[in-house]
PDB file of C-alpha atoms in Angstrom:
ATOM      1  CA  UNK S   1     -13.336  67.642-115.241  1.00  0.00           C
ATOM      2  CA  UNK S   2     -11.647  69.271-117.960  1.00  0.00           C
ATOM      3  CA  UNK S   3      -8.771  70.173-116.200  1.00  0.00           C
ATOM      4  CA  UNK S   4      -8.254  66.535-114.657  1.00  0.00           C
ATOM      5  CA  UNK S   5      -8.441  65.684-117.728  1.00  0.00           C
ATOM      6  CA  UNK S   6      -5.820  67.770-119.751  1.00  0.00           C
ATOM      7  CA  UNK S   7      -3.397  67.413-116.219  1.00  0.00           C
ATOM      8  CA  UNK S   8      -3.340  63.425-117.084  1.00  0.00           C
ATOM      9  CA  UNK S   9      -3.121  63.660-120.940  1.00  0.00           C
ATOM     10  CA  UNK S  10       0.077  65.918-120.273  1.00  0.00           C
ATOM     11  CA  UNK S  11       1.492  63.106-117.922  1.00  0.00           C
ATOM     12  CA  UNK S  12       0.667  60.495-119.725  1.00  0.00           C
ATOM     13  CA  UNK S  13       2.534  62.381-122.777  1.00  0.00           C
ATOM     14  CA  UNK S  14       5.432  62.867-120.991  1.00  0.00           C
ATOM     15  CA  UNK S  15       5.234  59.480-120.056  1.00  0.00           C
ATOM     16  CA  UNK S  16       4.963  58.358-123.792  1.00  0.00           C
ATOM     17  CA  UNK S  17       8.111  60.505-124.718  1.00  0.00           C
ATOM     18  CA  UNK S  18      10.195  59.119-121.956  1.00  0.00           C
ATOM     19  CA  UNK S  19       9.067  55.329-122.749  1.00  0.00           C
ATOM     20  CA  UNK S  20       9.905  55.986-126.634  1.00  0.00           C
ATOM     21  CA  UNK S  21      13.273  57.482-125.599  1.00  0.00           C
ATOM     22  CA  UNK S  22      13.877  54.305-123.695  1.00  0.00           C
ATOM     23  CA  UNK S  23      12.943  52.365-126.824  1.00  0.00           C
ATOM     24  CA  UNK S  24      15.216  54.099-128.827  1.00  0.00           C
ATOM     25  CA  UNK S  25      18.095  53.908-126.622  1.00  0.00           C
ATOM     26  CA  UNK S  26      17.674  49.896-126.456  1.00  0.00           C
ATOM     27  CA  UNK S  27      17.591  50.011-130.713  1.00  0.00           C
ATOM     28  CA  UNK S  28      20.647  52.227-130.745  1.00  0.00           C
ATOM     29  CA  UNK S  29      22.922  50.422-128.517  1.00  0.00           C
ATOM     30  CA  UNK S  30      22.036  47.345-130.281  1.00  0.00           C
ATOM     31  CA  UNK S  31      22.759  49.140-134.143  1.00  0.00           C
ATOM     32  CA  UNK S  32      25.850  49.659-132.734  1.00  0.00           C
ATOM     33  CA  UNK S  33      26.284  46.193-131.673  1.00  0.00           C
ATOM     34  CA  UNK S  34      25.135  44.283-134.201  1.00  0.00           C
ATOM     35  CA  UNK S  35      27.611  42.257-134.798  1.00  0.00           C
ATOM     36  CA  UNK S  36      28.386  41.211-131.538  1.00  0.00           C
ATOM     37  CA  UNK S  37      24.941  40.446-131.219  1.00  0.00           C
ATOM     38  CA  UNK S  38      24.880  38.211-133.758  1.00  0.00           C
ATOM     39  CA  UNK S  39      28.392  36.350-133.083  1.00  0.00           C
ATOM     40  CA  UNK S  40      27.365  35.975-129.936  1.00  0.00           C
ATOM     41  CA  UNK S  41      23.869  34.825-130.670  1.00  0.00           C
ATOM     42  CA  UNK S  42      21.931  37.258-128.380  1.00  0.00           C
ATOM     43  CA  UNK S  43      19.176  37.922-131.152  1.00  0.00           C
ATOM     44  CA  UNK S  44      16.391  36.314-129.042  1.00  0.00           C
ATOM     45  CA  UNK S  45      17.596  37.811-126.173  1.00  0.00           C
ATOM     46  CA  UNK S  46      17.809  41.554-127.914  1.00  0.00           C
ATOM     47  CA  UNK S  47      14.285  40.766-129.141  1.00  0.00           C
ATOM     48  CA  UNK S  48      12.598  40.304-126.151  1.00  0.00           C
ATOM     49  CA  UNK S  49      14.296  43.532-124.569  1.00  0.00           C
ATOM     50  CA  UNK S  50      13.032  45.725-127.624  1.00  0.00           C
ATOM     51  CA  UNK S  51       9.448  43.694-127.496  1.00  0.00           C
ATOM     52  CA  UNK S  52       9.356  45.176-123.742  1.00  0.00           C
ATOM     53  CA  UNK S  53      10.154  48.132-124.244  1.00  0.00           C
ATOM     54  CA  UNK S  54       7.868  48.605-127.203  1.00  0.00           C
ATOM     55  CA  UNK S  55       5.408  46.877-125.298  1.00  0.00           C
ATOM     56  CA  UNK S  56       5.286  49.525-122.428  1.00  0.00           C
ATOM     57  CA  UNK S  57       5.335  51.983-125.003  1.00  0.00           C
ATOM     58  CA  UNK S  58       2.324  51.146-126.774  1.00  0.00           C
ATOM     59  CA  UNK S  59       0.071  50.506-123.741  1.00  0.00           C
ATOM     60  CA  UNK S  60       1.315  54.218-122.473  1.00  0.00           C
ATOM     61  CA  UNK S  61       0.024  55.375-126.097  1.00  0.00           C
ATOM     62  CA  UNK S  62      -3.225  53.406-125.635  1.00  0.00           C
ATOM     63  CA  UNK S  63      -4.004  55.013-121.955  1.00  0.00           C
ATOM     64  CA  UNK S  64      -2.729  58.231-123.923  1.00  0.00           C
ATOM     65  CA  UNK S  65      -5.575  57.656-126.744  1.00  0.00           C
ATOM     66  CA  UNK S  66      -8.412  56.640-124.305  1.00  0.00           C
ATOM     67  CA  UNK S  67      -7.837  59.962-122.037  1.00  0.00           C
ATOM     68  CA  UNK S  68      -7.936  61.820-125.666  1.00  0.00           C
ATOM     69  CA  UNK S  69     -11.192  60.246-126.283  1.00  0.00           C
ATOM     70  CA  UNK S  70     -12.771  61.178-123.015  1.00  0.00           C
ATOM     71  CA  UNK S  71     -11.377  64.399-123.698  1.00  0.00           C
ATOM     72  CA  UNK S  72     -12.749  64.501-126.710  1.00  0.00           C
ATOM     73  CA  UNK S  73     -16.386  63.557-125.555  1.00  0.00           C
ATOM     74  CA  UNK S  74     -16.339  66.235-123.110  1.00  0.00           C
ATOM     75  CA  UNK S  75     -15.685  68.918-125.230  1.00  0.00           C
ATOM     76  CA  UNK S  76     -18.428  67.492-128.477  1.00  0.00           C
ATOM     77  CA  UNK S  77     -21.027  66.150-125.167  1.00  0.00           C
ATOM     78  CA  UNK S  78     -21.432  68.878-122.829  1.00  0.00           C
ATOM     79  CA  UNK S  79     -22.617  71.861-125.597  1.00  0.00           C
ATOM     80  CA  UNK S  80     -25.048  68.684-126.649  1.00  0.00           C
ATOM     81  CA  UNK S  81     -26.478  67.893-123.260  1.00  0.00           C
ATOM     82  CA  UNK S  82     -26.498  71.539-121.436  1.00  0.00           C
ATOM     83  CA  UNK S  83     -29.966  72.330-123.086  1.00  0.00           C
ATOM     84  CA  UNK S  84     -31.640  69.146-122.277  1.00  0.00           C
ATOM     85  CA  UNK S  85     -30.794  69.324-118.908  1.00  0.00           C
ATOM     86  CA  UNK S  86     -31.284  73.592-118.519  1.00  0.00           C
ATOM     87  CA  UNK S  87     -34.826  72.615-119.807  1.00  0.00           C
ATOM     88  CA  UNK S  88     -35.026  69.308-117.916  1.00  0.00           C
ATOM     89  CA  UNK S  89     -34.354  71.277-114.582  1.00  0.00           C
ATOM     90  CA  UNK S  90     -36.988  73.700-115.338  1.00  0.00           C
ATOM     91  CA  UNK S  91     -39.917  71.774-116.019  1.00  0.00           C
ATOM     92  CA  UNK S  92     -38.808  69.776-112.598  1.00  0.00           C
ATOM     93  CA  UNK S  93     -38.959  73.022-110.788  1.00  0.00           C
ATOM     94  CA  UNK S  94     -42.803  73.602-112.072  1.00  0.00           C
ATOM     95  CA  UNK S  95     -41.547  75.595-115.546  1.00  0.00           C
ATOM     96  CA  UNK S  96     -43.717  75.674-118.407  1.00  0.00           C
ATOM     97  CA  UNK S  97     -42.635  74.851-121.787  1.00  0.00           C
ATOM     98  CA  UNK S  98     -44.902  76.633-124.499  1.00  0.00           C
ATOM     99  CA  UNK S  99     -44.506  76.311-128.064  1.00  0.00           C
TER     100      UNK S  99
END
């Protein structure tokens, strides 16, 4: 589970940095063009391109975040559970538990 786990937050980061390079690429061609952008009245058009791009961006960060969490949970859960169930297990197989 753990190594599913790390396997997809390592994709999904590389997916992250190539969507922000993307993003960045958009912004920088447009710095450069500013001014045509603006005599040419493209600034709703240019807007929409960035909002895309940011827009894929953020819901890679969000996937990103949520396999962190899971991640996460494994690692503070399982130490948490382990006894219950090592104990549950044993009193199901006929164990004893005595003060």
């Amino acid at each position: 589970l753990n190594r599913f786990l790390v396997r997809r937050l390592m994709d999904l980061s590389k997916s992250v940095n190539w969507a922000r390079d993307a993003r960045i690429k958009v912004l920088t061609e447009v710095l450069h063009a500013v001014r045509l952008v603006k005599m040419l009245a493209w600034e709703d058009r240019v807007e929409a391109m960035v909002a895309a791009a940011r827009g894929e961006e953020l819901g890679l960060i969000a996937r990103l975040k949520l396999f962190d969490v899971a991640n996460g949970m494994v690692w503070q859960g399982v130490p948490a559970v382990l006894p219950l169930l090592t104990f549950g297990v044993y009193v199901l197989l006929g164990g004893r538990l005595d003060p």
